[in-house]
Coordinates of C-alpha atoms in Angstrom, one line a residue:
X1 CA 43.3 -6.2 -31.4
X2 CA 45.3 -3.2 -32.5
X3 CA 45.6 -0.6 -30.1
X4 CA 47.2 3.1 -30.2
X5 CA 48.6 2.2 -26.9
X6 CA 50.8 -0.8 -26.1
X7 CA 50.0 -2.6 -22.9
X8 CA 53.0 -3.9 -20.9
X9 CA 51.8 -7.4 -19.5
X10 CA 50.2 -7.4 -16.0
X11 CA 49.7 -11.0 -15.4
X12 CA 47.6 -11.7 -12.4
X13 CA 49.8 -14.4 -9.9
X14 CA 48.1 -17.5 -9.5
X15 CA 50.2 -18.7 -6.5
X16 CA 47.0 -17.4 -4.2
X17 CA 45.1 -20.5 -5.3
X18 CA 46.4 -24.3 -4.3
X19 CA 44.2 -26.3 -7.0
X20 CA 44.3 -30.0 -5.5
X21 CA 45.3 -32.9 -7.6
X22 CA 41.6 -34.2 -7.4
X23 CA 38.3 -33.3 -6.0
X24 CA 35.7 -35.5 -4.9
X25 CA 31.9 -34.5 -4.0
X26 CA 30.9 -32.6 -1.2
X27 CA 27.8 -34.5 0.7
X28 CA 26.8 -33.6 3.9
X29 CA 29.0 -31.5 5.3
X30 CA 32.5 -33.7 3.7
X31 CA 34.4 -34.2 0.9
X32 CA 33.4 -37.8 -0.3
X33 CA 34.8 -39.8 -3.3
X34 CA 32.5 -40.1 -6.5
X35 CA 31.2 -43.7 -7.4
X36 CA 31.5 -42.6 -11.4
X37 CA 34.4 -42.0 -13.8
X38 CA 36.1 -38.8 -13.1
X39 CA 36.7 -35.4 -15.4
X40 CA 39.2 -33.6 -15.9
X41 CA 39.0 -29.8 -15.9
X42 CA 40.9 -27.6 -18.7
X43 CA 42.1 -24.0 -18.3
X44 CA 40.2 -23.4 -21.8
X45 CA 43.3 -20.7 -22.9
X46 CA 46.1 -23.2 -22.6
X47 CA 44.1 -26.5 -22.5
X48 CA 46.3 -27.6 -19.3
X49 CA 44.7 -29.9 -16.8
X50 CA 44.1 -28.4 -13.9
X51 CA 42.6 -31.0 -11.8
X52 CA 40.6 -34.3 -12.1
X53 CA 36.9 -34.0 -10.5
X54 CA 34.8 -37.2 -8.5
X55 CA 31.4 -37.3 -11.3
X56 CA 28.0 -38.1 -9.2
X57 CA 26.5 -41.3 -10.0
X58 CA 22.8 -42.3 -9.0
X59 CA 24.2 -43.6 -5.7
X60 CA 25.6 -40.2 -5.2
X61 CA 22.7 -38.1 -5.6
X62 CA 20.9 -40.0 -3.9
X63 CA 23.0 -40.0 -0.6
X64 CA 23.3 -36.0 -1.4
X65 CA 19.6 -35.5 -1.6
X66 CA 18.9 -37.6 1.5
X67 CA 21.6 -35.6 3.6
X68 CA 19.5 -32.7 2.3
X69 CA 16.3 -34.2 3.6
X70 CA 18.1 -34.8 7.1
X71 CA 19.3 -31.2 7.3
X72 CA 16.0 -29.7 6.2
X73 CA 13.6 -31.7 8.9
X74 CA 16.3 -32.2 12.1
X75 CA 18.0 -28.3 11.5
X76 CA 18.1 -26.1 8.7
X77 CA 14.2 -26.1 8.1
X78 CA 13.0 -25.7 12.2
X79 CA 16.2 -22.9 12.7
X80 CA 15.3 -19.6 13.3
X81 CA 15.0 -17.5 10.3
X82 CA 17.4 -14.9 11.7
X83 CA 20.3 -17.7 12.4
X84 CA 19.6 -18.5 8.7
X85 CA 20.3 -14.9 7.8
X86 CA 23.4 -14.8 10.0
X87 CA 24.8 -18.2 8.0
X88 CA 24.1 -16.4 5.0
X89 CA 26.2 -12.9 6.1
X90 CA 29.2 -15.5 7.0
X91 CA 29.6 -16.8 3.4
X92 CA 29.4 -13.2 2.2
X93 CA 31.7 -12.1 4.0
X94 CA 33.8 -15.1 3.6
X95 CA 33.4 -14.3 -0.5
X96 CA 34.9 -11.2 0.2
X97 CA 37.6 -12.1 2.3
X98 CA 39.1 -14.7 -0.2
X99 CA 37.8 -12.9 -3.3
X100 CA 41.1 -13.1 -4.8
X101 CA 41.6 -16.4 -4.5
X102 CA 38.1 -17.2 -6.2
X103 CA 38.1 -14.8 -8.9
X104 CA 42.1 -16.3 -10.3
X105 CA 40.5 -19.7 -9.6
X106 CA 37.1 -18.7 -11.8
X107 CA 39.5 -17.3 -14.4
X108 CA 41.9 -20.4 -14.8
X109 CA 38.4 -22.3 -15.2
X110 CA 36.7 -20.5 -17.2
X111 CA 38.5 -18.5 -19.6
X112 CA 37.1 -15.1 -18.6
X113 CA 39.4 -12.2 -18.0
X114 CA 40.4 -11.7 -14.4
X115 CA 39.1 -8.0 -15.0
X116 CA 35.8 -9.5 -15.1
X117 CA 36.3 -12.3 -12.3
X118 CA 37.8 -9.7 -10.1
X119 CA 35.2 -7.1 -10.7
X120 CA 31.6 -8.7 -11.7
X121 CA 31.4 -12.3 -11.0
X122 CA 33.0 -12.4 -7.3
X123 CA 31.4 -9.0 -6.2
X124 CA 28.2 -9.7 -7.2
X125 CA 28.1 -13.4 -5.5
X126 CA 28.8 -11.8 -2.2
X127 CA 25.9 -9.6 -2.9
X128 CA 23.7 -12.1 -3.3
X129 CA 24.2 -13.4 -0.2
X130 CA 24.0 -9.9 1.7
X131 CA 20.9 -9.1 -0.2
X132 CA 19.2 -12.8 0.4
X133 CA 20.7 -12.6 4.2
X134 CA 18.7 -9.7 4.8
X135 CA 14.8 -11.2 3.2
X136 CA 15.8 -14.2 5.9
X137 CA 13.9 -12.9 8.8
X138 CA 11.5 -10.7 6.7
X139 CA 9.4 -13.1 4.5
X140 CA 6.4 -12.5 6.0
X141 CA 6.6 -8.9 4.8
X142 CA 7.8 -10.0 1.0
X143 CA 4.1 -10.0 -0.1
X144 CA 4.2 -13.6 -1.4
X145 CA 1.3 -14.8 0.6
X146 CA 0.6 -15.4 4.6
X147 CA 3.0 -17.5 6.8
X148 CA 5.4 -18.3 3.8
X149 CA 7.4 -21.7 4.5
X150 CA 9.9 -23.5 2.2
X151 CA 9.5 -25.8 0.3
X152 CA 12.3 -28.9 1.0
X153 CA 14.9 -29.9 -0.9
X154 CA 16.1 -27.6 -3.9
X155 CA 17.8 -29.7 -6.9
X156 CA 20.0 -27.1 -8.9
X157 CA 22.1 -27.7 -12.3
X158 CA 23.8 -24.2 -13.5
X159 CA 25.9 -23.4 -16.6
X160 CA 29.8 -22.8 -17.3
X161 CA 29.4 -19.0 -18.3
X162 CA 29.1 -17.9 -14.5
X163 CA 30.2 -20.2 -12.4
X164 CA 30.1 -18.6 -8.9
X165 CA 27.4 -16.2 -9.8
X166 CA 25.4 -18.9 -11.0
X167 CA 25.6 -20.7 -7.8
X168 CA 25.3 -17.6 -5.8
X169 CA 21.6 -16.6 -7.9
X170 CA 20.6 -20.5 -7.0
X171 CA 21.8 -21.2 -3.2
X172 CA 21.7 -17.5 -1.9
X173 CA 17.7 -17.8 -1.9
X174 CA 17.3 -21.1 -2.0
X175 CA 19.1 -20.8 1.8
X176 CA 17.5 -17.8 2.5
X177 CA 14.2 -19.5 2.4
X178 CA 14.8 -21.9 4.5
X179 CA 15.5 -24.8 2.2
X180 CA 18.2 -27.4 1.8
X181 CA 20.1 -27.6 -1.6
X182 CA 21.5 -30.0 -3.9
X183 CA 23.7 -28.5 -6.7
X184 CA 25.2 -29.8 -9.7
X185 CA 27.9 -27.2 -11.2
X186 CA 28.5 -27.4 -15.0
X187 CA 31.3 -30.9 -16.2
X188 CA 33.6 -28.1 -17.4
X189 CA 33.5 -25.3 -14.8
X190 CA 33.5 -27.1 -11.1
X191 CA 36.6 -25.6 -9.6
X192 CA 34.9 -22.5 -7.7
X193 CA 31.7 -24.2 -6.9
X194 CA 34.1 -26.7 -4.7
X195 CA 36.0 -23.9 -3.4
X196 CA 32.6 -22.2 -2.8
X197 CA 32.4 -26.1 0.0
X198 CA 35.3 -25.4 1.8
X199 CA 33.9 -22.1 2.1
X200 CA 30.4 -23.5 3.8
X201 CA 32.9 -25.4 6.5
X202 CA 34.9 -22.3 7.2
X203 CA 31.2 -21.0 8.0
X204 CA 30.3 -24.2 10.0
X205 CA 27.2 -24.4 8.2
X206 CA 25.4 -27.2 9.2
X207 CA 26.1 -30.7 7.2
X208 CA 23.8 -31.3 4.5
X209 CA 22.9 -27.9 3.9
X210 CA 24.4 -27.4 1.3
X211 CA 25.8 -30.4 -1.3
X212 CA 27.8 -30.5 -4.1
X213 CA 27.9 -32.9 -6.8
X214 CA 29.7 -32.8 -9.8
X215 CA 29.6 -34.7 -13.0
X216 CA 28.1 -34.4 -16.5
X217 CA 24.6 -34.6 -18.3
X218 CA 23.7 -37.8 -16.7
X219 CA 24.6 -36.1 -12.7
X220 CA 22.0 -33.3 -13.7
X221 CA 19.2 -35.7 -14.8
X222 CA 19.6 -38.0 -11.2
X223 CA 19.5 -34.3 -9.7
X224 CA 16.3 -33.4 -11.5
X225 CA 14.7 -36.4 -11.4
X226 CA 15.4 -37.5 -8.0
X227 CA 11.6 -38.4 -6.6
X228 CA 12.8 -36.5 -2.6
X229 CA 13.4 -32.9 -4.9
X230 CA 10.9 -31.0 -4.1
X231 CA 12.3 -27.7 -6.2
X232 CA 13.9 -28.0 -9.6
X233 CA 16.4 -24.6 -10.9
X234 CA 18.1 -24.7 -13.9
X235 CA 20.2 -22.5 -16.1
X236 CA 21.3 -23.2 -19.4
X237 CA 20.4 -24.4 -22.7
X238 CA 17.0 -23.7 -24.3
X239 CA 16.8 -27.5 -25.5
X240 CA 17.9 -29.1 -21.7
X241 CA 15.3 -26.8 -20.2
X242 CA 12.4 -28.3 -22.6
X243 CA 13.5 -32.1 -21.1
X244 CA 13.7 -30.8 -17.7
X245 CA 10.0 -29.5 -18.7
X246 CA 9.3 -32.8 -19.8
X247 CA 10.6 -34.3 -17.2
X248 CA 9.2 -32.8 -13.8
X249 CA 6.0 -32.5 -15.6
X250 CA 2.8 -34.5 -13.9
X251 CA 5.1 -34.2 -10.5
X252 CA 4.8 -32.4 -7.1
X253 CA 8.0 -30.5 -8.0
X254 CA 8.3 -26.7 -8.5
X255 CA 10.3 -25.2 -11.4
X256 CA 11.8 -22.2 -12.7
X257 CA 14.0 -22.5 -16.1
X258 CA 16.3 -19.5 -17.1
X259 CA 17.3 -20.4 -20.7
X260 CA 19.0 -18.8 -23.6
X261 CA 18.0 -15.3 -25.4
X262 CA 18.8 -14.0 -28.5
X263 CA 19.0 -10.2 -27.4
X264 CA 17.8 -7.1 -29.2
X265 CA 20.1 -3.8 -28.7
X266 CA 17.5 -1.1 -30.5
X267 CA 19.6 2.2 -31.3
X268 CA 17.6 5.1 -32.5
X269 CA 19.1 8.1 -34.7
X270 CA 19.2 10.4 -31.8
X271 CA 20.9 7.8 -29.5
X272 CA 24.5 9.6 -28.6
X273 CA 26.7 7.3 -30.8
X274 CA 29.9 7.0 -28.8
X275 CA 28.4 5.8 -25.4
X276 CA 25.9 3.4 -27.1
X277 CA 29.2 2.0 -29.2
X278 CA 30.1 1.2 -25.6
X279 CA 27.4 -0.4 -24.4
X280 CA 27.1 -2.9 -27.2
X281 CA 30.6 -4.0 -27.0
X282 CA 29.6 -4.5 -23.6
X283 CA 26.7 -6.0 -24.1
X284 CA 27.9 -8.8 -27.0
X285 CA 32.0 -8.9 -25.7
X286 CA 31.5 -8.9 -21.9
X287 CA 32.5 -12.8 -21.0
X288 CA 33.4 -13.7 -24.6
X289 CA 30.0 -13.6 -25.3
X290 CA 29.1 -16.4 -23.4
X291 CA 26.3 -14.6 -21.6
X292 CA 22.1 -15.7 -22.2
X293 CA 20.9 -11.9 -22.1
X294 CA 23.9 -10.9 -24.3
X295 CA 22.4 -8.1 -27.1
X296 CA 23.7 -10.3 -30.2
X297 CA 21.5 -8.4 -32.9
X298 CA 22.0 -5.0 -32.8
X299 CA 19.1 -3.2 -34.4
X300 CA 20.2 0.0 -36.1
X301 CA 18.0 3.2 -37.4
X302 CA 18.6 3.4 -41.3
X303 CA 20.1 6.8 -40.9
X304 CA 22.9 6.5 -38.5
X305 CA 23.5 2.6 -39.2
X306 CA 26.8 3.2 -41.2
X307 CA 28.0 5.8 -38.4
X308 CA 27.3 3.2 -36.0
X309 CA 29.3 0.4 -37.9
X310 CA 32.1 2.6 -38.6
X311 CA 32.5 3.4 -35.0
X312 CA 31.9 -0.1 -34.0
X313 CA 34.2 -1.5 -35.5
X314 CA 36.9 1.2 -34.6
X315 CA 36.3 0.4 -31.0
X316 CA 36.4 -3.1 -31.5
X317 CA 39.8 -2.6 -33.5
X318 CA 41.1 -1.7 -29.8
X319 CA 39.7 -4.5 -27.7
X320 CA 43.0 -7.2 -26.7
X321 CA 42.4 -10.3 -26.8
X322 CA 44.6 -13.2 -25.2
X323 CA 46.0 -14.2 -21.6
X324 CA 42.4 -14.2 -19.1
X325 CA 45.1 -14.1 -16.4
X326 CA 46.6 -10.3 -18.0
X327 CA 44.4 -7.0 -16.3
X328 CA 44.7 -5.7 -19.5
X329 CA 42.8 -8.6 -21.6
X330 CA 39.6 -7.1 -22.5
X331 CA 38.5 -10.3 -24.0
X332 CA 39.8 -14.5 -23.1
X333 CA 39.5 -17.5 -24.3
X334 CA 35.9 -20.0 -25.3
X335 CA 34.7 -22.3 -22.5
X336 CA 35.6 -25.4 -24.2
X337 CA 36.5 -27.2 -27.7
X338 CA 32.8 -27.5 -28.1
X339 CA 31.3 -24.4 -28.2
X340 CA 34.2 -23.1 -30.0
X341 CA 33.5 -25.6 -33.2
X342 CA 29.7 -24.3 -32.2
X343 CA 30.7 -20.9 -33.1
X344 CA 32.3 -21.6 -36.0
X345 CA 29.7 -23.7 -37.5
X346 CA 27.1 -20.7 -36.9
X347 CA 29.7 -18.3 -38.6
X348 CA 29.8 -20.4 -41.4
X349 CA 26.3 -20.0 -42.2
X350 CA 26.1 -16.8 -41.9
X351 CA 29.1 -16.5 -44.2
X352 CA 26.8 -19.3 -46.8
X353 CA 23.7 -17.2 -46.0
X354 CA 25.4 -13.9 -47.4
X355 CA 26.0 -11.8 -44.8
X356 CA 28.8 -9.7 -44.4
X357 CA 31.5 -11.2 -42.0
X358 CA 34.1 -8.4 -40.6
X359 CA 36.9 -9.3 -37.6
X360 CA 39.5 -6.9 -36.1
X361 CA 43.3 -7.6 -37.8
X362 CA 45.6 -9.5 -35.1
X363 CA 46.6 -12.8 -34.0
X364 CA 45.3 -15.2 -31.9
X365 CA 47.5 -17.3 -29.0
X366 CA 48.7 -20.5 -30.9
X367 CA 47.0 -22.8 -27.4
X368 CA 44.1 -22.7 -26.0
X369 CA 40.5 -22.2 -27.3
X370 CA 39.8 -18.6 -28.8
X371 CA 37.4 -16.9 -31.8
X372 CA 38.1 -13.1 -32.6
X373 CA 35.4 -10.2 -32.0
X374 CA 32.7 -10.7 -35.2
X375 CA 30.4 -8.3 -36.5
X376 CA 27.8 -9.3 -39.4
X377 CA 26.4 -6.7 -41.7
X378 CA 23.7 -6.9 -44.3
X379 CA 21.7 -9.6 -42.0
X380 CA 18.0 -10.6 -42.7
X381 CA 15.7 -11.8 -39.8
X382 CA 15.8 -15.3 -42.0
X383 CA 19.7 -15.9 -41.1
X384 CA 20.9 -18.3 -38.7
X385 CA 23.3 -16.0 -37.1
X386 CA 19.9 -13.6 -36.6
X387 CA 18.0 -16.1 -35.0
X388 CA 19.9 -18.8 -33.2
X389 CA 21.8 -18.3 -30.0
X390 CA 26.0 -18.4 -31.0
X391 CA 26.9 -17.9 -26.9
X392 CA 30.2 -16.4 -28.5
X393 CA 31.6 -12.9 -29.7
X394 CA 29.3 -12.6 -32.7
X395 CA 27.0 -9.3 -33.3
X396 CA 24.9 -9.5 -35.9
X397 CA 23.6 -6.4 -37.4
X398 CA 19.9 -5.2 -38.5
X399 CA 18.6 -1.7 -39.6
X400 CA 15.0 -0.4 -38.7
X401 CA 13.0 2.8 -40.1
X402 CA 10.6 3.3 -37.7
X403 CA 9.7 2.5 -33.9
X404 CA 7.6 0.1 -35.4
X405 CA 9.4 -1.8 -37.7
X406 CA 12.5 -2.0 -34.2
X407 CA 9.9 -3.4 -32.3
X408 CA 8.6 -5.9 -34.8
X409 CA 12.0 -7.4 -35.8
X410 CA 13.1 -7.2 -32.0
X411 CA 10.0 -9.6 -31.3
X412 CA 10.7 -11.7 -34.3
X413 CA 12.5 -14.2 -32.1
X414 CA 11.4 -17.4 -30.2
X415 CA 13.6 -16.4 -27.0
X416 CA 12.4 -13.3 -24.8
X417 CA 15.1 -12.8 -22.0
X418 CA 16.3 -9.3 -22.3
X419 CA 16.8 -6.1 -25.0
X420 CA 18.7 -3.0 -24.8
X421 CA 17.7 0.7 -25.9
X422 CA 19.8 3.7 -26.6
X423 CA 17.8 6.9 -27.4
X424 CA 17.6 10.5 -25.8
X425 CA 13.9 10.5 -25.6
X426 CA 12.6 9.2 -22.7
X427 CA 9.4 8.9 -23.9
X428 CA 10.5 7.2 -26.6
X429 CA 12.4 4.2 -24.4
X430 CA 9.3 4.1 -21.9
X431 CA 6.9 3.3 -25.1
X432 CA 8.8 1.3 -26.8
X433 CA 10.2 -0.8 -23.4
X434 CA 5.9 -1.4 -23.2
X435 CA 5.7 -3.5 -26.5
X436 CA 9.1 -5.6 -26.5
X437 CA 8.5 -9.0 -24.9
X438 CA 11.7 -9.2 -22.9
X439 CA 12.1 -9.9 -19.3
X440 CA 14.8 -7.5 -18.9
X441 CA 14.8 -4.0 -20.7
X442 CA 18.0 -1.8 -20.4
X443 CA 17.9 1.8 -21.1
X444 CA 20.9 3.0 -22.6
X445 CA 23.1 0.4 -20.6
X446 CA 23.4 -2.7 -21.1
X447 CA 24.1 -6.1 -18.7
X448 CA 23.9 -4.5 -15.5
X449 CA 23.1 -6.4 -12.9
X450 CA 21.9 -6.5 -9.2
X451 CA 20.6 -8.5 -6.4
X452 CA 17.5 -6.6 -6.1
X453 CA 16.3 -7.0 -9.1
X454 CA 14.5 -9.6 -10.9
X455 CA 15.7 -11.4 -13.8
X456 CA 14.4 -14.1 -16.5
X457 CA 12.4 -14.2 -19.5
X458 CA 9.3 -15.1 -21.7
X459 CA 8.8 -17.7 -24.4
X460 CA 11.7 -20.1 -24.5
X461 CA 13.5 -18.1 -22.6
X462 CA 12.0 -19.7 -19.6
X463 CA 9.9 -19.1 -16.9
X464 CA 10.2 -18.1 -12.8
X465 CA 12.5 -15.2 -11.5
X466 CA 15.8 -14.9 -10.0
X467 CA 16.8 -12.3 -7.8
X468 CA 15.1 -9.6 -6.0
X469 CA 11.8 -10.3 -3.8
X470 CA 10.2 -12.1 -7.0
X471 CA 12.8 -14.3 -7.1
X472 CA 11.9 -15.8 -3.7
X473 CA 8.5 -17.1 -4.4
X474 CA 10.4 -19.8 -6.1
X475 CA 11.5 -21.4 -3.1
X476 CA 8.0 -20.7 -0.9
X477 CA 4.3 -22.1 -0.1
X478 CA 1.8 -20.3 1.9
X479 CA -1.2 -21.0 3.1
X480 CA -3.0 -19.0 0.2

């Protein structure tokens, strides 16, 4: 917020992206008008309307998942699984031809600096669909069973906080796999998932292979519940996955659920203080904190706690916050209205509960939807802002004594989807990496990310894996 250096603006041009008027649903190969009552889409840091979006009623799954159907059985499912691969390189490289163009779109969207859009989110969606291109003609050799075949039609919902990635992590192998997809994008987030259709017609992908419906809650739950899905994916909230549970339960259909986390980032006394200050201002600031694995209690050895803080909160001191579109922003603007009153709620009570609330001096943009960097000191495993998910720029801080007691408190926690460690004993990270039940373990880094590997959690964090050749047993049967 206050910086040593001052930034002259660098606004990113938005002229590479013609936003239409209106979109309407893409079924079976075409753009199609939506049979419920539209939504508008917001550009969450100036709350303009950027477009007005078709919403997916009954009627409108259902003709989606039937055009899915038709496309598995007459050409997607019988194609050769190296024609499926060479699809799959053609939208790749089609991501990386008009990267630009998605990344400013994802930004306007979303809220998320174009730092991020330009150099995470749009990079890593096109390697997805290298990395899933390649496993097309090499399932047999994945070591997920003999003669692996998919599975049908794959209904997919995903979240606001990754758009594109999100839909890259779900289609990518979904496609790979030899299945058909349906795919709801998140009511407040559609704009690159539709750009994402024209790209599948620049590819000539077969119609019905892959289609897009958009809408809200009640376009997800036709998606889910639609009797011809034969694969459920979701991403998002812990308390939608349990109904999805609930609701595919007793049926036919295959699920995997990738839901929230409430991330432990374990530094130990010996941990090198200035590059583990960087990783958890990655790990709790990257995306606003609107990120599932995000490391949002920071566990912190006795000894070097107030070092940490002090440096902490020196670093933070120099993050900017404002314009998403500006290279320099470091961090942008809350999703949406909601989660913004959200966070502030969960603030609150851990203001009420008696922790120690601390934010960076500076203003925030008089538009738009925005929440400065937080850090809470003198937290107790009992506080709210310890033990629910905020999905915002909120740290809450712990201290520890002993291996032990780090892993215990890290543990204490109903979610199970990742945890960080910072320490220059590697024997120390290997041991203690055995005992924390966390689906992801970084080692002093923190939300890195790659095809190859798998990703999801334990305990209401979800179940299944995405990404990497685990990830693809999701989407296959075998004779075994």
């Amino acid at each position: 917020m206050t910086s040593l250096f001052e930034y002259a603006p660098a606004p990113e041009s938005r002229s590479i992206v013609d936003i239409r008027p209106s979109y309407g649903l893409f079924v079976d190969g075409e753009f199609t008008d939506g049979t419920g009552t539209p939504l508008k889409t917001v550009n969450p840091a100036t709350e303009e309307v950027l477009s007005e979006v078709a919403t997916g009623s009954d009627a409108d799954v259902d003709r989606a998942v039937r055009a899915a159907r038709r496309a598995f059985v007459k050409v997607w499912g019988p194609m050769r699984p190296a024609d499926r691969g060479k699809y799959l390189f053609r939208i790749a490289r089609l991501l990386q031809e008009r990267a630009r163009e998605f990344a400013v779109l994802e930004t306007l969207d979303n809220g998320k600096p174009i730092r991020e859009s330009r150099d995470v989110d749009v990079p890593l969606a096109a390697a997805h669909f290298f990395y899933h291109a390649g496993w097309a003609d090499k399932l047999e050799h994945a070591g997920l069973g003999p003669a692996p075949r998919p599975l049908g039609v794959a209904g997919q919902v995903i979240p606001w906080n990754f758009p594109l990635l999100m839909l890259a992590w779900k289609i990518a192998p979904a496609l790979a796999t030899g299945n058909t997809v349906v795919l709801k994008p998140a009511e407040t987030t559609p704009l690159t998932a539709l750009l994402f259709a024209e790209i599948c017609q620049q590819a000539d992908l077969p119609p019905g292979v892959v289609n897009i419906v958009t809408g809200a809650g009640e376009t997800g739950r036709a998606v889910i519940s639609h009797p011809d899905v034969d694969k459920v994916a979701f991403t998002g909230s812990t308390e939608v996955g349990r109904a999805i549970a609930r609701a595919v339960a007793g049926t036919e259909k295959r699920l995997t659920l990738e839901l929230g986390g409430k991330a432990a980032n374990i530094v130990f006394d010996d941990a090198p203080i200035d590059q583990a200050v960087e990783g958890i201002v990655r790990g709790i600031f990257f995306n606003q904190g609107h990120v599932c694995c995000a490391g949002s209690r920071l566990l912190v050895q006795e000894s070097v706690h107030d070092d940490v803080v002090a440096a902490l909160q020196r670093r933070i001191g120099t993050l900017r916050v404002g314009d998403p579109m500006d290279k320099n922003t470091d961090l942008g603007a809350i999703n949406s209205a909601e989660q913004l009153a959200r966070i502030r709620e969960l603030t609150a009570f851990g203001e009420t509960e008696g922790a120690t609330c601390w934010q960076p001096d500076g203003d925030l943009p008089d538009r738009g939807f925005w929440f400065k960097p937080t850090v809470f000191t003198d937290v107790s495993p009992a506080h709210r802002i310890a033990r629910d998910e905020v999905f915002g720029p909120v740290l809450s801080v712990l201290t520890f004594r002993t291996p032990d007691e780090a892993v215990a408190k890290a543990n204490n926690t109903t979610y199970g989807l990742s945890a960080g460690i910072w320490s220059e004993k590697g024997s120390r990270i290997l041991k203690v990496t055995d005992q924390l039940r966390a689906g992801v373990v970084w080692a002093n880094t923190f939300n890195e990310f790659d095809p190859t590997s798998p990703f999801g959690g334990y305990k209401q964090s979800g179940y299944g894996r995405e990404g990497g050749r685990q990830g693809l047993a999701a989407y296959l049967r075998s004779d075994s």
